[in-house]
Short mmCIF file of C-alpha atoms and ligand atoms in Angstrom, two decimals:
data_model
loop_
_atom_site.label_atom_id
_atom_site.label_comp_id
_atom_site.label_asym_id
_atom_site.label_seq_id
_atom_site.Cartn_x
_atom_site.Cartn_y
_atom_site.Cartn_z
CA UNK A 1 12.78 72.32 -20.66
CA UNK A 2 10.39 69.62 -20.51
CA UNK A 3 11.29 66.01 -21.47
CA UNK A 4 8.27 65.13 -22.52
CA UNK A 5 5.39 67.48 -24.20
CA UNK A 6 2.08 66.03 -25.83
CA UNK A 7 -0.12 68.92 -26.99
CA UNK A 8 -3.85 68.16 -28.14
CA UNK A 9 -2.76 64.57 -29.11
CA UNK A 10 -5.69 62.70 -30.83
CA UNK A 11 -5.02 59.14 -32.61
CA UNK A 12 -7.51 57.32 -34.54
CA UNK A 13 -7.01 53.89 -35.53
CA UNK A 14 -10.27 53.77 -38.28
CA UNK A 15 -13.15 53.82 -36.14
CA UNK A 16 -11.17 53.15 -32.53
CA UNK A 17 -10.15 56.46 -30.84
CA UNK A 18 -7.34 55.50 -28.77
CA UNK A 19 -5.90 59.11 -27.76
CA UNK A 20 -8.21 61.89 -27.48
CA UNK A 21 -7.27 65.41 -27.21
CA UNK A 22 -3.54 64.04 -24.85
CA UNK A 23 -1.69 66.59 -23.34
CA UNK A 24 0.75 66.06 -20.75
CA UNK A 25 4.12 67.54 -20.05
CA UNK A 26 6.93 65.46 -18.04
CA UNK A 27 9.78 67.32 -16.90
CA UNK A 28 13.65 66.62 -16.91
CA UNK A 29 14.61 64.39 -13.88
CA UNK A 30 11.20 63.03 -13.44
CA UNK A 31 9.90 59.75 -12.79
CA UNK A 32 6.47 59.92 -14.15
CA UNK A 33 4.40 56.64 -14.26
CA UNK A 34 1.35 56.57 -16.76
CA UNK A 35 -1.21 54.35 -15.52
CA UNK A 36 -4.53 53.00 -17.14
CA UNK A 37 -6.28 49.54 -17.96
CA UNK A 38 -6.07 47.52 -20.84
CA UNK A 39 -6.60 49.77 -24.45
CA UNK A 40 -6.31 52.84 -22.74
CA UNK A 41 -4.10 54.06 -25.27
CA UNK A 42 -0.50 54.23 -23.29
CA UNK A 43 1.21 52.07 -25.78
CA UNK A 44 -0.07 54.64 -28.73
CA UNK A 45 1.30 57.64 -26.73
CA UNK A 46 4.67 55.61 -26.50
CA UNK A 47 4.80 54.85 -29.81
CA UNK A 48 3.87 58.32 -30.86
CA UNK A 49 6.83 60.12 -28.77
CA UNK A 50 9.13 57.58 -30.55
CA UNK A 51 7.46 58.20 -34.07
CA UNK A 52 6.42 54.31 -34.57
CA UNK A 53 2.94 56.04 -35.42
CA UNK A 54 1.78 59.37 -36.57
CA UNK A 55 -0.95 61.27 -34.37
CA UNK A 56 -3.93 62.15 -36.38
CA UNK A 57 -3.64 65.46 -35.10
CA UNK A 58 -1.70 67.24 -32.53
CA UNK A 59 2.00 67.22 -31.66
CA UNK A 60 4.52 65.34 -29.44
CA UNK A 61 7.80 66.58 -28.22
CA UNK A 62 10.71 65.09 -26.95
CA UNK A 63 13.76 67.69 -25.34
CA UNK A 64 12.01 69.79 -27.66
CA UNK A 65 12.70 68.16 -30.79
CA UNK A 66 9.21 67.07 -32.52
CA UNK A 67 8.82 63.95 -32.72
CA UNK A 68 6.98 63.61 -35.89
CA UNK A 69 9.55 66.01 -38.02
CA UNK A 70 13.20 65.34 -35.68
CA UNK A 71 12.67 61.51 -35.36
CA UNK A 72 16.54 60.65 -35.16
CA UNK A 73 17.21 63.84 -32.96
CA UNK A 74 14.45 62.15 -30.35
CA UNK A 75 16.14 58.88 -30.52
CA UNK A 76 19.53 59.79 -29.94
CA UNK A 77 17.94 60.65 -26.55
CA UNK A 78 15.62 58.21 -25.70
CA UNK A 79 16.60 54.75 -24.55
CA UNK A 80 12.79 52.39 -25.66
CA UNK A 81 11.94 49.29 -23.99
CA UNK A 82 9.04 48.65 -26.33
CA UNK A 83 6.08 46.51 -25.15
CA UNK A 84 6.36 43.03 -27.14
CA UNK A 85 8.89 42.52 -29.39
CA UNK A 86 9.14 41.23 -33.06
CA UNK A 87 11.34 37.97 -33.68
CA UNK A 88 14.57 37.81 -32.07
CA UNK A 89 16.89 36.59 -34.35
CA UNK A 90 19.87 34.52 -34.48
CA UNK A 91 21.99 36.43 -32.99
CA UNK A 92 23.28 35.81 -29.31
CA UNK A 93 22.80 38.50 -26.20
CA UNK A 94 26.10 39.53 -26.45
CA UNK A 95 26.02 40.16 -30.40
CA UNK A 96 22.60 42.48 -29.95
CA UNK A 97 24.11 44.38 -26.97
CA UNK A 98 27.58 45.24 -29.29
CA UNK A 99 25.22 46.40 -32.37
CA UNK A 100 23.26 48.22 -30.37
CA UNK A 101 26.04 49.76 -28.50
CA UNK A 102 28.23 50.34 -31.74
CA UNK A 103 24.86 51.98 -33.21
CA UNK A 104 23.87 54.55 -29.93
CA UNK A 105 28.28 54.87 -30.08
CA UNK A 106 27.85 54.03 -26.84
CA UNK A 107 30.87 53.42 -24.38
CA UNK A 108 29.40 50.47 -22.31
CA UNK A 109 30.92 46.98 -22.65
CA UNK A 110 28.60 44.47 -23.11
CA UNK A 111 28.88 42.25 -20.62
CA UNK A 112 28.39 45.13 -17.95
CA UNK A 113 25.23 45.26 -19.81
CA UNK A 114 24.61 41.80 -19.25
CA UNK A 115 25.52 41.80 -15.68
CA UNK A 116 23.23 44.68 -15.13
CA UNK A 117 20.26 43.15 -16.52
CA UNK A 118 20.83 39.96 -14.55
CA UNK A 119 21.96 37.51 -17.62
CA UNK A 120 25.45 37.40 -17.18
CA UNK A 121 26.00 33.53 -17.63
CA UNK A 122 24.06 33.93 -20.98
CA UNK A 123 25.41 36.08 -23.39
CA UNK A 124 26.70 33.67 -25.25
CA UNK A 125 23.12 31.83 -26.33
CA UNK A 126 20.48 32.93 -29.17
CA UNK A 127 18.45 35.68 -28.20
CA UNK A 128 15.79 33.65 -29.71
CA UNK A 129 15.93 30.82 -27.09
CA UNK A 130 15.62 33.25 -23.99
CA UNK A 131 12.58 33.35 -22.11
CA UNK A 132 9.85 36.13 -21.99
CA UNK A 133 11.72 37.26 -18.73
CA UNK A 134 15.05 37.12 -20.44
CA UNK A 135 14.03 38.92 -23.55
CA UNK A 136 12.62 41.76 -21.45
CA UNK A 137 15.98 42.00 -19.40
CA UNK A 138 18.19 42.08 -22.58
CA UNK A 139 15.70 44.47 -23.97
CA UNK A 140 15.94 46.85 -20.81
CA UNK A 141 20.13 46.65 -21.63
CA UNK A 142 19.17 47.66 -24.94
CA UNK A 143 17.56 50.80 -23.55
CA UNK A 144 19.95 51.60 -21.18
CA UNK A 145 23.20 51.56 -23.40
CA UNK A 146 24.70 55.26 -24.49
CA UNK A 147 23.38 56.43 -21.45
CA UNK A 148 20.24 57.93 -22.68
CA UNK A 149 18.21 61.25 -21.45
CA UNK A 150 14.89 59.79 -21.25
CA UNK A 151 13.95 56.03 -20.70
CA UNK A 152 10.93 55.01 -22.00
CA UNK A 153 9.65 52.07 -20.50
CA UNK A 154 6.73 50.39 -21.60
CA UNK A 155 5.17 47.80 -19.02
CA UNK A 156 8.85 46.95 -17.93
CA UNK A 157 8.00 44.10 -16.05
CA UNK A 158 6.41 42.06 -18.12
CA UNK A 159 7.18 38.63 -17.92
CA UNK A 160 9.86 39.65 -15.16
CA UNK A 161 10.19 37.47 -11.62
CA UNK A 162 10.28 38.94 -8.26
CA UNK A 163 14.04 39.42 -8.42
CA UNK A 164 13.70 41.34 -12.46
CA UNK A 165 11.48 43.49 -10.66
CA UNK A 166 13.62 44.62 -8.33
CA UNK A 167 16.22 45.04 -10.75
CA UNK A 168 14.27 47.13 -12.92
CA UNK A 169 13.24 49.35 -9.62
CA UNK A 170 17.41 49.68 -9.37
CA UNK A 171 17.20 50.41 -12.90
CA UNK A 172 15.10 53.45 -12.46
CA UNK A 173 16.56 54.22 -9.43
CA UNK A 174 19.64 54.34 -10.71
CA UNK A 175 19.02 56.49 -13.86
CA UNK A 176 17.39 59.33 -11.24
CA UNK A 177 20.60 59.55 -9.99
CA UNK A 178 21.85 60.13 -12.58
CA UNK A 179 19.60 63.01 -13.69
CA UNK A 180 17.39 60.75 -16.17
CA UNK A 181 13.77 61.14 -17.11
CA UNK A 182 11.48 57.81 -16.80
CA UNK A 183 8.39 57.73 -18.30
CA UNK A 184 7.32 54.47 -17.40
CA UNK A 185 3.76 52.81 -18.19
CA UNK A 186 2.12 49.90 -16.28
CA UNK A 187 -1.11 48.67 -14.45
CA UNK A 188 1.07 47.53 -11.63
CA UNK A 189 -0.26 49.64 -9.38
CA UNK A 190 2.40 48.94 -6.32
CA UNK A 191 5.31 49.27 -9.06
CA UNK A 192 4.07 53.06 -9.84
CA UNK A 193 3.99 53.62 -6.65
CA UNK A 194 6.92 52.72 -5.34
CA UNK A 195 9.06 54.45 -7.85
CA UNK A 196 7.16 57.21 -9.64
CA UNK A 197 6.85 61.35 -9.04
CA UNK A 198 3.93 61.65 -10.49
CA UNK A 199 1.42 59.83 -12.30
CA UNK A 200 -0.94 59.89 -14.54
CA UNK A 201 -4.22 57.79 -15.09
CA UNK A 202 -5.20 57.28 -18.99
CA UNK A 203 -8.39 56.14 -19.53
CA UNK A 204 -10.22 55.55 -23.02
CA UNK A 205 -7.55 57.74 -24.47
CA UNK A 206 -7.69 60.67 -22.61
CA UNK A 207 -5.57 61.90 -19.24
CA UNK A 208 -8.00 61.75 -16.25
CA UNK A 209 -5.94 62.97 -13.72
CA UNK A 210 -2.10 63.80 -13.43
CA UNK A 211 -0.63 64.49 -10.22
CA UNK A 212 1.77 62.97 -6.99
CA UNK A 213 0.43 60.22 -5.70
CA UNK A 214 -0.25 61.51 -2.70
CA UNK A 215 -2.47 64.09 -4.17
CA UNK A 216 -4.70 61.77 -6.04
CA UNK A 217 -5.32 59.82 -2.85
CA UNK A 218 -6.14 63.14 -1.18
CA UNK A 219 -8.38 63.75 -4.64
CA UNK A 220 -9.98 60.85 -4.67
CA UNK A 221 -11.24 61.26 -1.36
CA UNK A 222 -13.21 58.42 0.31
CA UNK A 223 -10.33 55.52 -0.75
CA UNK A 224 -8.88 55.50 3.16
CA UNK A 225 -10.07 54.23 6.24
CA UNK A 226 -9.93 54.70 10.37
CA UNK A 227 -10.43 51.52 12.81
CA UNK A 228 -10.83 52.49 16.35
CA UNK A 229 -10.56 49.56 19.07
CA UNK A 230 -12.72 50.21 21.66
CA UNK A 231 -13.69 48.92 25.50
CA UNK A 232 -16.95 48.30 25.09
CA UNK A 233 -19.74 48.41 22.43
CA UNK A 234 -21.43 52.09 22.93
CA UNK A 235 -24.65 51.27 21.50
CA UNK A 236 -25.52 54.79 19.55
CA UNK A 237 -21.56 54.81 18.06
CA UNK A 238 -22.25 53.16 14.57
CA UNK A 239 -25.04 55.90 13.82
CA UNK A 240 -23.01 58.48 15.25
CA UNK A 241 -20.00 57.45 12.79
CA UNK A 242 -22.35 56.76 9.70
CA UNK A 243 -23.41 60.21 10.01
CA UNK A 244 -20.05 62.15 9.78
CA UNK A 245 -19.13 63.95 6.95
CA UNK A 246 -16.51 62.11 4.54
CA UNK A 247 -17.70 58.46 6.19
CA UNK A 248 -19.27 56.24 3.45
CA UNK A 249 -19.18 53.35 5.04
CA UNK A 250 -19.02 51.73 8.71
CA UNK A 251 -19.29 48.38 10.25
CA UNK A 252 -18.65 47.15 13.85
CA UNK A 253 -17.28 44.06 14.70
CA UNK A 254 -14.54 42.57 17.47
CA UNK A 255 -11.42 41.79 17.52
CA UNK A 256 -9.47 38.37 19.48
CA UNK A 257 -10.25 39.91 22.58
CA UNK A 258 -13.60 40.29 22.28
CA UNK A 259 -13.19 44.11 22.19
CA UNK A 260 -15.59 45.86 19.81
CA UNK A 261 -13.73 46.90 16.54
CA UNK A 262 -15.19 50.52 14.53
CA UNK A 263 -14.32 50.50 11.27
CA UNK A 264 -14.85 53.39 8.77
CA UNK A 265 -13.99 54.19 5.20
CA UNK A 266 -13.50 57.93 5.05
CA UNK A 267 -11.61 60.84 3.77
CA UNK A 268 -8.50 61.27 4.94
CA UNK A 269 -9.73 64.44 6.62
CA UNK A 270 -13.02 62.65 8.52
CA UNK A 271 -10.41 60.02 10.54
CA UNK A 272 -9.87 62.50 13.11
CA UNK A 273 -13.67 63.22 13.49
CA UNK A 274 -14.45 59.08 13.84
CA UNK A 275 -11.70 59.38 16.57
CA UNK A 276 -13.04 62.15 18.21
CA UNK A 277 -16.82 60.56 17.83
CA UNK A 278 -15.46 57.67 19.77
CA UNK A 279 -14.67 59.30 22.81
CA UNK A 280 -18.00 61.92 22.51
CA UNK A 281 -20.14 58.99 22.26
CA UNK A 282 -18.47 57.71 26.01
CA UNK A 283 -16.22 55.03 24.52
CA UNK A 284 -13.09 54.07 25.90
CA UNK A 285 -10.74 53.89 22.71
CA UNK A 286 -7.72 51.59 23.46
CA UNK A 287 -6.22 51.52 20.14
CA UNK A 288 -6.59 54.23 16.54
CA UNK A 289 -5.06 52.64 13.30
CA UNK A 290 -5.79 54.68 9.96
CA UNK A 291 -4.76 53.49 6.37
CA UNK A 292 -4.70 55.44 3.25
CA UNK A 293 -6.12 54.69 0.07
CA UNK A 294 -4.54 51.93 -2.00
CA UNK A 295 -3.20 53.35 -5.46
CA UNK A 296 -5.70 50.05 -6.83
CA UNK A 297 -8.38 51.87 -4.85
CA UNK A 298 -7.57 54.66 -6.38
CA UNK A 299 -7.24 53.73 -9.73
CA UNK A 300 -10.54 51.95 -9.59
CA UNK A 301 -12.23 54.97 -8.31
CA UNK A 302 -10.33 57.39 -11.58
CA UNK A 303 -11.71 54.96 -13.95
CA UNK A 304 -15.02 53.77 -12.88
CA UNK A 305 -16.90 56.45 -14.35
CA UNK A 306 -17.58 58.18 -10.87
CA UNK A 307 -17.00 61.77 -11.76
CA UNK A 308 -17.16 62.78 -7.70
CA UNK A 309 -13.86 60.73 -7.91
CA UNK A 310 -12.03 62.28 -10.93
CA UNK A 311 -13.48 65.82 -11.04
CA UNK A 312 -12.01 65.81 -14.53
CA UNK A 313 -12.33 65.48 -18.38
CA UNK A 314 -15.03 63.82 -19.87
CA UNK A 315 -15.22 64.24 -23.82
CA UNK A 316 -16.83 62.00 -26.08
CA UNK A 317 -14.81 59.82 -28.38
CA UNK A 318 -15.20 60.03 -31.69
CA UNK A 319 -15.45 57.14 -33.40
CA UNK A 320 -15.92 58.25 -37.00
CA UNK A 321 -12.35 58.56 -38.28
CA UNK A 322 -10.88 56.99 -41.31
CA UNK A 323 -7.96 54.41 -41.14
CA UNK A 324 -4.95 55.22 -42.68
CA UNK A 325 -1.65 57.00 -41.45
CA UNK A 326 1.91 58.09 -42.32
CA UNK A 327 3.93 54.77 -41.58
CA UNK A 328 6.79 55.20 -38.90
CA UNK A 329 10.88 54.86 -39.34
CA UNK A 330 10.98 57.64 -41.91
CA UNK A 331 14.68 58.84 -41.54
CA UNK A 332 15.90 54.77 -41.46
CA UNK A 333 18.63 56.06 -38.99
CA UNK A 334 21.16 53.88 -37.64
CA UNK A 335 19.57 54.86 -34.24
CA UNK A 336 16.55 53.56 -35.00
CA UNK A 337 17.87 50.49 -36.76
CA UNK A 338 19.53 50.32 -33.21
CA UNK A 339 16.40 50.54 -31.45
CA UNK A 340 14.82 46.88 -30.23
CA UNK A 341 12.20 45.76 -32.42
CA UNK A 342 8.59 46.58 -31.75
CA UNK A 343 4.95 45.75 -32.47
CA UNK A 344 3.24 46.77 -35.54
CA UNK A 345 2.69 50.40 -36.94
CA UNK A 346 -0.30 51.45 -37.70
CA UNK A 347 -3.08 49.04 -39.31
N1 ATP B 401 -2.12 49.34 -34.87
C1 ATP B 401 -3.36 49.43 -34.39
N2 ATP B 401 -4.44 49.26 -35.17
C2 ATP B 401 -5.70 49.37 -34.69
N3 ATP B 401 -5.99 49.67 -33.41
C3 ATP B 401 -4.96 49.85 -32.58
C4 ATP B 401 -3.59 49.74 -33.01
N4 ATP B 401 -2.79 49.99 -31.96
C5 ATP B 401 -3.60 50.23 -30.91
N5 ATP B 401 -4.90 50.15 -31.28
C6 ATP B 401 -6.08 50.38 -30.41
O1 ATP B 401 -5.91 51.60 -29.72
C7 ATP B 401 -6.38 51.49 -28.38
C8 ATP B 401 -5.25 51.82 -27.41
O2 ATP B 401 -4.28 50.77 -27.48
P1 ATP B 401 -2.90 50.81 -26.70
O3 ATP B 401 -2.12 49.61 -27.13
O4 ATP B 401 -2.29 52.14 -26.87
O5 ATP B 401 -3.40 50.64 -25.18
P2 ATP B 401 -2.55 50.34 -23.88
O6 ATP B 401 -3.02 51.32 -22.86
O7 ATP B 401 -1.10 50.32 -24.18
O8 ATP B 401 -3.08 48.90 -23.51
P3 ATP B 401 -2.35 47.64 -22.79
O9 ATP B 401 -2.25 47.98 -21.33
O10 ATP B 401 -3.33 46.53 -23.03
O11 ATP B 401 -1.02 47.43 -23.47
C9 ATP B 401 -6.92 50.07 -28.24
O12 ATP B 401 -8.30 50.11 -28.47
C10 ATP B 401 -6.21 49.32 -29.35
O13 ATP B 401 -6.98 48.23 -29.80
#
């Protein structure tokens, strides 16, 4: 069964559009990392799946439980770290973690939780005096107590240091070993990478591509690269490369040694004829380094507009909705009491 299924999602927010026509299924034990730039409308689809806002039209559905009409049933499930949170209140780390616990009936004790998360020597202080960084680790506890199905994390490292992140990358490897879904979003590009299945790249509210990373690079085509270190400079070699198929760009240049230096962006499939160029054109090649495509190469090139790049989509937005939506927190379950508090509903 899936984890995750969003069928023909559309969300207006009055005249904004910021999901149009989502669908997207993530699958049980994945680690699926939705990607896109500021307003693309990840935060919505969050918020949506956890029934903090009401799709226009379409539905959402969470271990098959809709999550419009089975709110409670989702949330049992799901372990939220929201992006943002309301005001913290007075109560100390330690006093959240043992509501939240007693409300998920979870089995933890909260100062594993604490020790997890990386704020063991302050359980004992007002959540409302921790930092951005600490918020977001007590937050990420939050999530993680009862041992949930499906962690949603949205843009878990915000405000996190070097050493948070790494935690949170434990996090998330940790819950795939223990047969969780993640459904993580971010624009930390090196973050998705280094954790995620799959991804998918949002952009103005609608799902431009969806696949491994791997696969998007491959997609994406002309992201990569090929530098050949050669002998001498063969005069004809720069035309030579500039005319291959899958080149876009070239330059020559030399390296410490004074040995001349091809460079060429390419597809992944045109290295091997740059290489091969090399030694047809006469050139003695003395060293062959390739590089793929960054995932911020990548991401540029899926949401830049260039269609050659992301072969995909392309509706218009419509932009002539009404405002006004069924509020969120329906069933006022202890669960969601339980949940951490997040940013506004819909305006
Ligand atoms: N409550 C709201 N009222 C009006 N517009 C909203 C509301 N929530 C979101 N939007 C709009 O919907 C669009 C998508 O916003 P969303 O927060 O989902 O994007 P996001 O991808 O999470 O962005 P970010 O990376 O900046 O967090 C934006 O244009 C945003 O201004």
């Amino acid at each position: 069964m899936a984890a995750i299924e969003l069928r023909d999602v559309t969300k207006r927010f009055g005249t904004v559009t910021a999901l149009d026509g989502l669908d997207l299924e993530v699958q049980e034990g994945e680690v699926f990392g939705f990607l896109g730039p500021n307003g693309a409308g990840k935060s919505t689809t969050i918020d949506i799946l956890m029934d903090y806002v009401r799709p226009t039209s379409g539905t959402a559905r969470v271990f098959g439980h809709d999550a419009q009409a089975e709110p409670t049933k989702v949330r049992e499930r799901v372990g939220i770290l929201p992006d943002g949170y309301g005001s913290l209140g007075r109560m100390t780390g330690r006093e959240q973690l043992e509501f939240t616990i007693e409300a998920r009936r979870g089995r933890e004790h909260p100062d594993e939780v604490l020790e997890r998360v990386g704020l063991a020597g302050d359980g004992d202080r007002q959540v409302r005096t921790y930092s951005k960084g600490m918020a977001q680790r007590l937050m990420l506890g939050m999530a993680l107590v009862g041992d949930p199905d499906l962690l949603v994390l949205d843009e878990p490292t915000t405000g996190l240091d070097p050493a948070g992140a790494r935690m949170m990358r434990e996090v998330i490897d940790d819950a795939v070993s223990d047969g969780q879904t993640v459904f993580f979003s971010s624009h930390i590009l090196g973050q998705v990478e280094a954790v995620a299945d799959r991804v998918g790249i949002l952009y103005g509210g609608e799902l431009v591509a969806v696949d491994s990373i791997d696969a998007l690079r491959e997609t994406a085509g002309a992201t990569g690269g090929v530098t050949v270190t050669l002998d001498e400079r063969p005069d004809t070699l720069r035309n030579a490369v500039a005319g291959l198929r899958g080149v876009t760009d070239v330059t020559v240049d030399t390296d410490e040694q004074e040995r001349p230096v091809v460079d060429a962006a390419c597809t992944p499939a045109a290295k091997g004829r740059v290489v091969k160029a090399c030694y047809d054109d006469g050139a003695d090649v003395r060293d062959v380094d390739t590089r793929e495509a960054s995932l911020e190469e990548l991401f540029v090139a899926y949401t830049s507009g260039d269609a050659s790049a992301t072969g995909s989509a392309g509706r218009t937005v419509d932009a002539t909705a009404t405002v006004g939506d069924a509020t969120a927190d329906t069933d006022g379950s202890a669960v969601g009491d339980a949940s951490p508090p997040t940013r506004g509903g819909d305006e």
